[in-house]
GROMACS .gro file of N, CA and C in nm:
model
  474
    1UNK      N    1  -0.380   0.187   0.563
    1UNK     CA    2  -0.303   0.186   0.676
    1UNK      C    3  -0.273   0.060   0.703
    2UNK      N    4  -0.117   0.079   0.720
    2UNK     CA    5   0.010  -0.017   0.761
    2UNK      C    6   0.001  -0.099   0.925
    3UNK      N    7  -0.065  -0.149   0.939
    3UNK     CA    8  -0.062  -0.138   1.078
    3UNK      C    9   0.055  -0.168   1.160
    4UNK      N   10   0.150  -0.238   1.099
    4UNK     CA   11   0.295  -0.235   1.158
    4UNK      C   12   0.353  -0.133   1.165
    5UNK      N   13   0.310  -0.015   1.108
    5UNK     CA   14   0.370   0.105   1.098
    5UNK      C   15   0.363   0.180   1.208
    6UNK      N   16   0.433   0.245   1.240
    6UNK     CA   17   0.378   0.390   1.351
    6UNK      C   18   0.273   0.505   1.273
    7UNK      N   19   0.227   0.554   1.369
    7UNK     CA   20   0.142   0.652   1.340
    7UNK      C   21   0.192   0.745   1.250
    8UNK      N   22   0.305   0.795   1.261
    8UNK     CA   23   0.385   0.901   1.219
    8UNK      C   24   0.426   0.867   1.065
    9UNK      N   25   0.458   0.747   1.036
    9UNK     CA   26   0.490   0.694   0.919
    9UNK      C   27   0.386   0.663   0.801
   10UNK      N   28   0.225   0.605   0.891
   10UNK     CA   29   0.102   0.593   0.796
   10UNK      C   30   0.068   0.745   0.787
   11UNK      N   31   0.110   0.862   0.841
   11UNK     CA   32   0.049   0.966   0.805
   11UNK      C   33   0.100   1.025   0.686
   12UNK      N   34   0.244   0.983   0.632
   12UNK     CA   35   0.315   1.019   0.506
   12UNK      C   36   0.302   0.919   0.401
   13UNK      N   37   0.234   0.803   0.407
   13UNK     CA   38   0.235   0.715   0.342
   13UNK      C   39   0.248   0.790   0.178
   14UNK      N   40   0.150   0.857   0.136
   14UNK     CA   41   0.134   0.903   0.034
   14UNK      C   42   0.211   0.989  -0.045
   15UNK      N   43   0.308   1.011   0.038
   15UNK     CA   44   0.375   1.159   0.037
   15UNK      C   45   0.521   1.171   0.090
   16UNK      N   46   0.574   1.053   0.141
   16UNK     CA   47   0.708   1.037   0.160
   16UNK      C   48   0.809   1.051   0.088
   17UNK      N   49   0.802   1.036  -0.030
   17UNK     CA   50   0.902   1.069  -0.136
   17UNK      C   51   0.884   1.209  -0.215
   18UNK      N   52   0.802   1.295  -0.141
   18UNK     CA   53   0.797   1.457  -0.173
   18UNK      C   54   0.934   1.538  -0.117
   19UNK      N   55   0.941   1.623  -0.175
   19UNK     CA   56   1.058   1.724  -0.121
   19UNK      C   57   1.044   1.733   0.026
   20UNK      N   58   0.896   1.734   0.085
   20UNK     CA   59   0.843   1.808   0.204
   20UNK      C   60   0.915   1.688   0.305
   21UNK      N   61   0.893   1.589   0.268
   21UNK     CA   62   0.965   1.457   0.332
   21UNK      C   63   1.098   1.398   0.314
   22UNK      N   64   1.175   1.407   0.226
   22UNK     CA   65   1.270   1.367   0.197
   22UNK      C   66   1.388   1.439   0.119
   23UNK      N   67   1.491   1.423   0.129
   23UNK     CA   68   1.600   1.482   0.025
   23UNK      C   69   1.707   1.374  -0.025
   24UNK      N   70   1.767   1.396  -0.121
   24UNK     CA   71   1.817   1.316  -0.204
   24UNK      C   72   1.814   1.162  -0.147
   25UNK      N   73   1.669   1.122  -0.135
   25UNK     CA   74   1.647   0.985  -0.129
   25UNK      C   75   1.639   0.966   0.021
   26UNK      N   76   1.648   1.062   0.104
   26UNK     CA   77   1.681   1.001   0.251
   26UNK      C   78   1.561   1.039   0.337
   27UNK      N   79   1.479   1.004   0.406
   27UNK     CA   80   1.374   1.043   0.497
   27UNK      C   81   1.416   1.167   0.573
   28UNK      N   82   1.352   1.264   0.609
   28UNK     CA   83   1.339   1.362   0.691
   28UNK      C   84   1.261   1.356   0.809
   29UNK      N   85   1.324   1.258   0.894
   29UNK     CA   86   1.223   1.207   1.015
   29UNK      C   87   1.207   1.316   1.108
   30UNK      N   88   1.225   1.461   1.107
   30UNK     CA   89   1.228   1.553   1.237
   30UNK      C   90   1.057   1.640   1.120
   31UNK      N   91   1.082   1.598   0.980
   31UNK     CA   92   0.956   1.650   0.916
   31UNK      C   93   0.855   1.579   0.948
   32UNK      N   94   0.844   1.401   0.919
   32UNK     CA   95   0.783   1.362   0.925
   32UNK      C   96   0.702   1.328   1.125
   33UNK      N   97   0.803   1.346   1.208
   33UNK     CA   98   0.760   1.387   1.345
   33UNK      C   99   0.659   1.521   1.334
   34UNK      N  100   0.685   1.603   1.276
   34UNK     CA  101   0.634   1.751   1.283
   34UNK      C  102   0.481   1.726   1.222
   35UNK      N  103   0.501   1.674   1.110
   35UNK     CA  104   0.342   1.655   1.090
   35UNK      C  105   0.288   1.579   1.137
   36UNK      N  106   0.323   1.464   1.182
   36UNK     CA  107   0.227   1.365   1.270
   36UNK      C  108   0.162   1.454   1.413
   37UNK      N  109   0.287   1.531   1.452
   37UNK     CA  110   0.235   1.581   1.593
   37UNK      C  111   0.122   1.683   1.566
   38UNK      N  112   0.115   1.745   1.475
   38UNK     CA  113   0.034   1.873   1.422
   38UNK      C  114  -0.079   1.780   1.401
   39UNK      N  115  -0.095   1.646   1.317
   39UNK     CA  116  -0.258   1.601   1.261
   39UNK      C  117  -0.282   1.546   1.386
   40UNK      N  118  -0.207   1.485   1.475
   40UNK     CA  119  -0.283   1.427   1.609
   40UNK      C  120  -0.369   1.544   1.674
   41UNK      N  121  -0.312   1.628   1.675
   41UNK     CA  122  -0.387   1.762   1.734
   41UNK      C  123  -0.514   1.821   1.636
   42UNK      N  124  -0.455   1.812   1.516
   42UNK     CA  125  -0.561   1.881   1.448
   42UNK      C  126  -0.686   1.791   1.434
   43UNK      N  127  -0.634   1.668   1.409
   43UNK     CA  128  -0.774   1.570   1.400
   43UNK      C  129  -0.838   1.467   1.529
   44UNK      N  130  -0.762   1.522   1.620
   44UNK     CA  131  -0.770   1.434   1.768
   44UNK      C  132  -0.757   1.290   1.756
   45UNK      N  133  -0.641   1.259   1.703
   45UNK     CA  134  -0.606   1.150   1.704
   45UNK      C  135  -0.539   1.109   1.824
   46UNK      N  136  -0.603   0.988   1.891
   46UNK     CA  137  -0.564   0.951   2.043
   46UNK      C  138  -0.489   0.823   1.991
   47UNK      N  139  -0.338   0.837   2.034
   47UNK     CA  140  -0.260   0.758   2.028
   47UNK      C  141  -0.166   0.764   2.178
   48UNK      N  142  -0.162   0.638   2.246
   48UNK     CA  143  -0.104   0.599   2.335
   48UNK      C  144   0.034   0.683   2.380
   49UNK      N  145   0.143   0.659   2.256
   49UNK     CA  146   0.263   0.688   2.242
   49UNK      C  147   0.300   0.811   2.135
   50UNK      N  148   0.193   0.880   2.123
   50UNK     CA  149   0.219   0.993   2.016
   50UNK      C  150   0.227   0.935   1.878
   51UNK      N  151   0.319   1.001   1.821
   51UNK     CA  152   0.354   0.961   1.671
   51UNK      C  153   0.424   0.839   1.667
   52UNK      N  154   0.480   0.785   1.753
   52UNK     CA  155   0.550   0.648   1.739
   52UNK      C  156   0.471   0.527   1.789
   53UNK      N  157   0.350   0.542   1.785
   53UNK     CA  158   0.232   0.425   1.826
   53UNK      C  159   0.214   0.369   1.697
   54UNK      N  160   0.240   0.234   1.720
   54UNK     CA  161   0.179   0.122   1.614
   54UNK      C  162   0.037   0.155   1.583
   55UNK      N  163   0.005   0.158   1.468
   55UNK     CA  164  -0.145   0.177   1.421
   55UNK      C  165  -0.204   0.052   1.470
   56UNK      N  166  -0.154  -0.056   1.497
   56UNK     CA  167  -0.215  -0.173   1.517
   56UNK      C  168  -0.281  -0.171   1.654
   57UNK      N  169  -0.220  -0.077   1.738
   57UNK     CA  170  -0.248  -0.075   1.895
   57UNK      C  171  -0.345   0.065   1.876
   58UNK      N  172  -0.373   0.114   1.814
   58UNK     CA  173  -0.495   0.249   1.796
   58UNK      C  174  -0.630   0.162   1.771
   59UNK      N  175  -0.713   0.212   1.861
   59UNK     CA  176  -0.885   0.198   1.815
   59UNK      C  177  -0.902   0.199   1.672
   60UNK      N  178  -1.021   0.137   1.625
   60UNK     CA  179  -1.055   0.174   1.479
   60UNK      C  180  -1.096   0.322   1.464
   61UNK      N  181  -1.183   0.346   1.535
   61UNK     CA  182  -1.202   0.504   1.512
   61UNK      C  183  -1.073   0.583   1.507
   62UNK      N  184  -0.954   0.576   1.578
   62UNK     CA  185  -0.848   0.675   1.592
   62UNK      C  186  -0.757   0.622   1.445
   63UNK      N  187  -0.764   0.487   1.393
   63UNK     CA  188  -0.708   0.443   1.259
   63UNK      C  189  -0.783   0.528   1.163
   64UNK      N  190  -0.910   0.533   1.178
   64UNK     CA  191  -0.976   0.581   1.098
   64UNK      C  192  -0.967   0.757   1.059
   65UNK      N  193  -0.932   0.799   1.156
   65UNK     CA  194  -0.929   0.975   1.200
   65UNK      C  195  -0.763   0.962   1.111
   66UNK      N  196  -0.668   0.843   1.147
   66UNK     CA  197  -0.558   0.888   1.086
   66UNK      C  198  -0.557   0.851   0.919
   67UNK      N  199  -0.655   0.811   0.857
   67UNK     CA  200  -0.658   0.768   0.753
   67UNK      C  201  -0.728   0.904   0.651
   68UNK      N  202  -0.799   0.984   0.739
   68UNK     CA  203  -0.859   1.077   0.716
   68UNK      C  204  -0.785   1.184   0.713
   69UNK      N  205  -0.698   1.222   0.821
   69UNK     CA  206  -0.603   1.315   0.835
   69UNK      C  207  -0.499   1.313   0.726
   70UNK      N  208  -0.459   1.173   0.684
   70UNK     CA  209  -0.373   1.188   0.604
   70UNK      C  210  -0.456   1.203   0.445
   71UNK      N  211  -0.549   1.155   0.403
   71UNK     CA  212  -0.597   1.190   0.267
   71UNK      C  213  -0.641   1.312   0.262
   72UNK      N  214  -0.729   1.394   0.337
   72UNK     CA  215  -0.777   1.493   0.333
   72UNK      C  216  -0.679   1.604   0.314
   73UNK      N  217  -0.564   1.596   0.407
   73UNK     CA  218  -0.501   1.690   0.388
   73UNK      C  219  -0.371   1.711   0.248
   74UNK      N  220  -0.417   1.600   0.196
   74UNK     CA  221  -0.303   1.598   0.080
   74UNK      C  222  -0.361   1.697  -0.038
   75UNK      N  223  -0.249   1.699  -0.137
   75UNK     CA  224  -0.306   1.806  -0.238
   75UNK      C  225  -0.419   1.710  -0.364
   76UNK      N  226  -0.527   1.707  -0.363
   76UNK     CA  227  -0.594   1.604  -0.442
   76UNK      C  228  -0.739   1.656  -0.508
   77UNK      N  229  -0.776   1.598  -0.582
   77UNK     CA  230  -0.927   1.662  -0.651
   77UNK      C  231  -1.008   1.589  -0.622
   78UNK      N  232  -0.979   1.441  -0.537
   78UNK     CA  233  -1.067   1.378  -0.542
   78UNK      C  234  -1.047   1.259  -0.424
   79UNK      N  235  -1.149   1.239  -0.354
   79UNK     CA  236  -1.142   1.152  -0.235
   79UNK      C  237  -1.284   1.046  -0.262
   80UNK      N  238  -1.216   0.957  -0.275
   80UNK     CA  239  -1.344   0.830  -0.247
   80UNK      C  240  -1.340   0.769  -0.126
   81UNK      N  241  -1.452   0.805  -0.067
   81UNK     CA  242  -1.477   0.758   0.103
   81UNK      C  243  -1.561   0.645   0.101
   82UNK      N  244  -1.543   0.525   0.118
   82UNK     CA  245  -1.607   0.399   0.128
   82UNK      C  246  -1.630   0.351   0.259
   83UNK      N  247  -1.792   0.358   0.289
   83UNK     CA  248  -1.812   0.341   0.431
   83UNK      C  249  -1.736   0.373   0.536
   84UNK      N  250  -1.701   0.509   0.560
   84UNK     CA  251  -1.605   0.599   0.598
   84UNK      C  252  -1.625   0.610   0.772
   85UNK      N  253  -1.772   0.583   0.809
   85UNK     CA  254  -1.794   0.589   0.930
   85UNK      C  255  -1.836   0.442   1.005
   86UNK      N  256  -1.832   0.372   0.938
   86UNK     CA  257  -1.874   0.200   1.001
   86UNK      C  258  -1.794   0.179   1.106
   87UNK      N  259  -1.859   0.156   1.232
   87UNK     CA  260  -1.821   0.085   1.321
   87UNK      C  261  -1.756   0.176   1.440
   88UNK      N  262  -1.762   0.328   1.408
   88UNK     CA  263  -1.686   0.384   1.496
   88UNK      C  264  -1.797   0.454   1.577
   89UNK      N  265  -1.725   0.503   1.683
   89UNK     CA  266  -1.817   0.603   1.827
   89UNK      C  267  -1.850   0.743   1.762
   90UNK      N  268  -1.951   0.751   1.850
   90UNK     CA  269  -2.030   0.906   1.784
   90UNK      C  270  -1.944   1.040   1.781
   91UNK      N  271  -1.819   1.031   1.864
   91UNK     CA  272  -1.743   1.143   1.847
   91UNK      C  273  -1.673   1.114   1.690
   92UNK      N  274  -1.622   0.999   1.650
   92UNK     CA  275  -1.501   0.974   1.563
   92UNK      C  276  -1.601   0.983   1.414
   93UNK      N  277  -1.736   0.992   1.437
   93UNK     CA  278  -1.846   0.967   1.334
   93UNK      C  279  -1.821   1.110   1.304
   94UNK      N  280  -1.858   1.212   1.408
   94UNK     CA  281  -1.857   1.346   1.354
   94UNK      C  282  -1.755   1.421   1.299
   95UNK      N  283  -1.606   1.371   1.362
   95UNK     CA  284  -1.511   1.443   1.317
   95UNK      C  285  -1.462   1.391   1.161
   96UNK      N  286  -1.503   1.257   1.128
   96UNK     CA  287  -1.465   1.211   0.995
   96UNK      C  288  -1.581   1.276   0.899
   97UNK      N  289  -1.694   1.308   0.926
   97UNK     CA  290  -1.819   1.373   0.822
   97UNK      C  291  -1.759   1.513   0.820
   98UNK      N  292  -1.731   1.581   0.919
   98UNK     CA  293  -1.673   1.734   0.933
   98UNK      C  294  -1.581   1.733   0.845
   99UNK      N  295  -1.462   1.667   0.837
   99UNK     CA  296  -1.340   1.679   0.733
   99UNK      C  297  -1.404   1.653   0.596
  100UNK      N  298  -1.474   1.541   0.559
  100UNK     CA  299  -1.518   1.532   0.442
  100UNK      C  300  -1.591   1.644   0.356
  101UNK      N  301  -1.675   1.690   0.479
  101UNK     CA  302  -1.745   1.829   0.432
  101UNK      C  303  -1.643   1.941   0.398
  102UNK      N  304  -1.571   1.942   0.494
  102UNK     CA  305  -1.458   2.041   0.467
  102UNK      C  306  -1.373   2.007   0.344
  103UNK      N  307  -1.335   1.925   0.307
  103UNK     CA  308  -1.307   1.878   0.173
  103UNK      C  309  -1.352   1.949   0.086
  104UNK      N  310  -1.499   1.887   0.071
  104UNK     CA  311  -1.585   1.908  -0.028
  104UNK      C  312  -1.591   2.082  -0.058
  105UNK      N  313  -1.585   2.137   0.047
  105UNK     CA  314  -1.626   2.276   0.049
  105UNK      C  315  -1.479   2.349  -0.020
  106UNK      N  316  -1.380   2.287   0.007
  106UNK     CA  317  -1.267   2.343  -0.034
  106UNK      C  318  -1.245   2.310  -0.181
  107UNK      N  319  -1.331   2.224  -0.284
  107UNK     CA  320  -1.328   2.214  -0.388
  107UNK      C  321  -1.246   2.077  -0.421
  108UNK      N  322  -1.250   1.993  -0.329
  108UNK     CA  323  -1.240   1.824  -0.362
  108UNK      C  324  -1.353   1.788  -0.358
  109UNK      N  325  -1.333   1.701  -0.491
  109UNK     CA  326  -1.486   1.599  -0.517
  109UNK      C  327  -1.458   1.467  -0.434
  110UNK      N  328  -1.556   1.459  -0.361
  110UNK     CA  329  -1.609   1.347  -0.241
  110UNK      C  330  -1.707   1.231  -0.293
  111UNK      N  331  -1.638   1.142  -0.312
  111UNK     CA  332  -1.734   1.022  -0.360
  111UNK      C  333  -1.752   0.967  -0.246
  112UNK      N  334  -1.844   0.961  -0.171
  112UNK     CA  335  -1.913   0.890  -0.077
  112UNK      C  336  -1.967   0.778  -0.092
  113UNK      N  337  -1.923   0.624  -0.065
  113UNK     CA  338  -1.998   0.526  -0.079
  113UNK      C  339  -2.037   0.447   0.038
  114UNK      N  340  -2.187   0.446   0.068
  114UNK     CA  341  -2.230   0.402   0.165
  114UNK      C  342  -2.317   0.331   0.170
  115UNK      N  343  -2.393   0.225   0.269
  115UNK     CA  344  -2.485   0.162   0.299
  115UNK      C  345  -2.606   0.246   0.405
  116UNK      N  346  -2.530   0.343   0.480
  116UNK     CA  347  -2.622   0.406   0.575
  116UNK      C  348  -2.729   0.529   0.543
  117UNK      N  349  -2.821   0.506   0.499
  117UNK     CA  350  -2.881   0.592   0.418
  117UNK      C  351  -2.869   0.765   0.488
  118UNK      N  352  -2.880   0.765   0.635
  118UNK     CA  353  -2.911   0.898   0.701
  118UNK      C  354  -2.759   0.956   0.686
  119UNK      N  355  -2.648   0.912   0.682
  119UNK     CA  356  -2.515   0.947   0.598
  119UNK      C  357  -2.512   0.998   0.496
  120UNK      N  358  -2.556   0.949   0.407
  120UNK     CA  359  -2.560   0.975   0.251
  120UNK      C  360  -2.655   1.120   0.258
  121UNK      N  361  -2.779   1.084   0.311
  121UNK     CA  362  -2.884   1.242   0.327
  121UNK      C  363  -2.821   1.354   0.392
  122UNK      N  364  -2.742   1.368   0.489
  122UNK     CA  365  -2.668   1.423   0.574
  122UNK      C  366  -2.551   1.481   0.471
  123UNK      N  367  -2.488   1.444   0.425
  123UNK     CA  368  -2.365   1.461   0.356
  123UNK      C  369  -2.354   1.496   0.175
  124UNK      N  370  -2.432   1.418   0.132
  124UNK     CA  371  -2.419   1.436   0.003
  124UNK      C  372  -2.512   1.547  -0.056
  125UNK      N  373  -2.459   1.567  -0.188
  125UNK     CA  374  -2.529   1.696  -0.269
  125UNK      C  375  -2.643   1.598  -0.365
  126UNK      N  376  -2.579   1.528  -0.414
  126UNK     CA  377  -2.659   1.448  -0.491
  126UNK      C  378  -2.627   1.284  -0.470
  127UNK      N  379  -2.742   1.243  -0.474
  127UNK     CA  380  -2.739   1.093  -0.444
  127UNK      C  381  -2.782   1.001  -0.575
  128UNK      N  382  -2.682   0.917  -0.604
  128UNK     CA  383  -2.685   0.797  -0.697
  128UNK      C  384  -2.750   0.680  -0.633
  129UNK      N  385  -2.819   0.596  -0.665
  129UNK     CA  386  -2.881   0.470  -0.591
  129UNK      C  387  -2.826   0.364  -0.708
  130UNK      N  388  -2.740   0.275  -0.635
  130UNK     CA  389  -2.732   0.137  -0.747
  130UNK      C  390  -2.820   0.007  -0.697
  131UNK      N  391  -2.820  -0.060  -0.766
  131UNK     CA  392  -2.871  -0.185  -0.769
  131UNK      C  393  -2.845  -0.287  -0.865
  132UNK      N  394  -2.785  -0.416  -0.798
  132UNK     CA  395  -2.715  -0.503  -0.906
  132UNK      C  396  -2.628  -0.452  -0.994
  133UNK      N  397  -2.532  -0.347  -0.965
  133UNK     CA  398  -2.427  -0.300  -0.991
  133UNK      C  399  -2.448  -0.193  -1.098
  134UNK      N  400  -2.576  -0.154  -1.116
  134UNK     CA  401  -2.588  -0.047  -1.186
  134UNK      C  402  -2.665   0.067  -1.140
  135UNK      N  403  -2.626   0.186  -1.183
  135UNK     CA  404  -2.719   0.315  -1.121
  135UNK      C  405  -2.856   0.312  -1.199
  136UNK      N  406  -2.957   0.321  -1.095
  136UNK     CA  407  -3.099   0.288  -1.142
  136UNK      C  408  -3.169   0.418  -1.077
  137UNK      N  409  -3.096   0.526  -1.017
  137UNK     CA  410  -3.172   0.624  -0.999
  137UNK      C  411  -3.080   0.768  -0.931
  138UNK      N  412  -3.101   0.890  -0.958
  138UNK     CA  413  -3.033   1.017  -0.920
  138UNK      C  414  -3.136   1.104  -0.883
  139UNK      N  415  -3.119   1.132  -0.747
  139UNK     CA  416  -3.179   1.259  -0.700
  139UNK      C  417  -3.116   1.365  -0.650
  140UNK      N  418  -3.113   1.463  -0.643
  140UNK     CA  419  -3.080   1.598  -0.570
  140UNK      C  420  -3.083   1.534  -0.419
  141UNK      N  421  -2.982   1.584  -0.326
  141UNK     CA  422  -3.016   1.532  -0.147
  141UNK      C  423  -3.068   1.610  -0.126
  142UNK      N  424  -3.105   1.764  -0.156
  142UNK     CA  425  -3.177   1.854  -0.067
  142UNK      C  426  -3.334   1.829  -0.116
  143UNK      N  427  -3.420   1.781  -0.022
  143UNK     CA  428  -3.557   1.736  -0.062
  143UNK      C  429  -3.576   1.592  -0.101
  144UNK      N  430  -3.508   1.496  -0.063
  144UNK     CA  431  -3.482   1.370  -0.137
  144UNK      C  432  -3.573   1.281  -0.075
  145UNK      N  433  -3.664   1.214  -0.107
  145UNK     CA  434  -3.749   1.108  -0.066
  145UNK      C  435  -3.684   0.992  -0.026
  146UNK      N  436  -3.704   0.982   0.120
  146UNK     CA  437  -3.669   0.851   0.187
  146UNK      C  438  -3.679   0.727   0.123
  147UNK      N  439  -3.835   0.719   0.092
  147UNK     CA  440  -3.909   0.626   0.028
  147UNK      C  441  -3.867   0.541  -0.082
  148UNK      N  442  -3.864   0.665  -0.173
  148UNK     CA  443  -3.803   0.699  -0.341
  148UNK      C  444  -3.670   0.605  -0.322
  149UNK      N  445  -3.574   0.652  -0.268
  149UNK     CA  446  -3.443   0.590  -0.232
  149UNK      C  447  -3.457   0.445  -0.196
  150UNK      N  448  -3.516   0.421  -0.047
  150UNK     CA  449  -3.506   0.292  -0.046
  150UNK      C  450  -3.589   0.176  -0.117
  151UNK      N  451  -3.674   0.208  -0.157
  151UNK     CA  452  -3.761   0.113  -0.291
  151UNK      C  453  -3.665   0.109  -0.399
  152UNK      N  454  -3.592   0.187  -0.431
  152UNK     CA  455  -3.486   0.209  -0.566
  152UNK      C  456  -3.381   0.101  -0.523
  153UNK      N  457  -3.336   0.123  -0.381
  153UNK     CA  458  -3.216   0.033  -0.329
  153UNK      C  459  -3.291  -0.113  -0.329
  154UNK      N  460  -3.395  -0.105  -0.327
  154UNK     CA  461  -3.423  -0.275  -0.324
  154UNK      C  462  -3.467  -0.308  -0.448
  155UNK      N  463  -3.448  -0.228  -0.573
  155UNK     CA  464  -3.487  -0.303  -0.707
  155UNK      C  465  -3.597  -0.259  -0.746
  156UNK      N  466  -3.679  -0.175  -0.676
  156UNK     CA  467  -3.828  -0.151  -0.762
  156UNK      C  468  -3.780  -0.023  -0.823
  157UNK      N  469  -3.814  -0.062  -0.959
  157UNK     CA  470  -3.859   0.052  -1.057
  157UNK      C  471  -3.977   0.162  -1.038
  158UNK      N  472  -3.941   0.279  -1.053
  158UNK     CA  473  -4.020   0.402  -1.025
  158UNK      C  474  -4.085   0.439  -1.132
   0.00000   0.00000   0.00000
């Protein structure tokens, strides 16, 4: 997020150069505004002044929802989500989790990096545990043993 940019321009950071948002090098401000209005509704982004709201003035949860809206709606093969729900309220956490699951269901690879074991257990298909920069364990999420994961997270070899 570029905090000094408006929400509408933050929502097209990765795509402003595409034909959808520009022509002959000139930004299509109407298309950018329409994109923002759609994503504000679709992702429940609460912004005081709508699309022209400064990203800096938004809550952390709404900033995170804006990032999710931008990244999940792109045509991409992979999303790397690092601590995507850290510090968010319950409603924002649910929105972020739902969108990551939806992306995975649509065939996008989602790499979730998190210290929140509950989050990992509820979202992951496969869990890789790292300790001191190395992968030390791999388990399928379904039926994963919390104790085993916790021990390997602490460096205990099983």
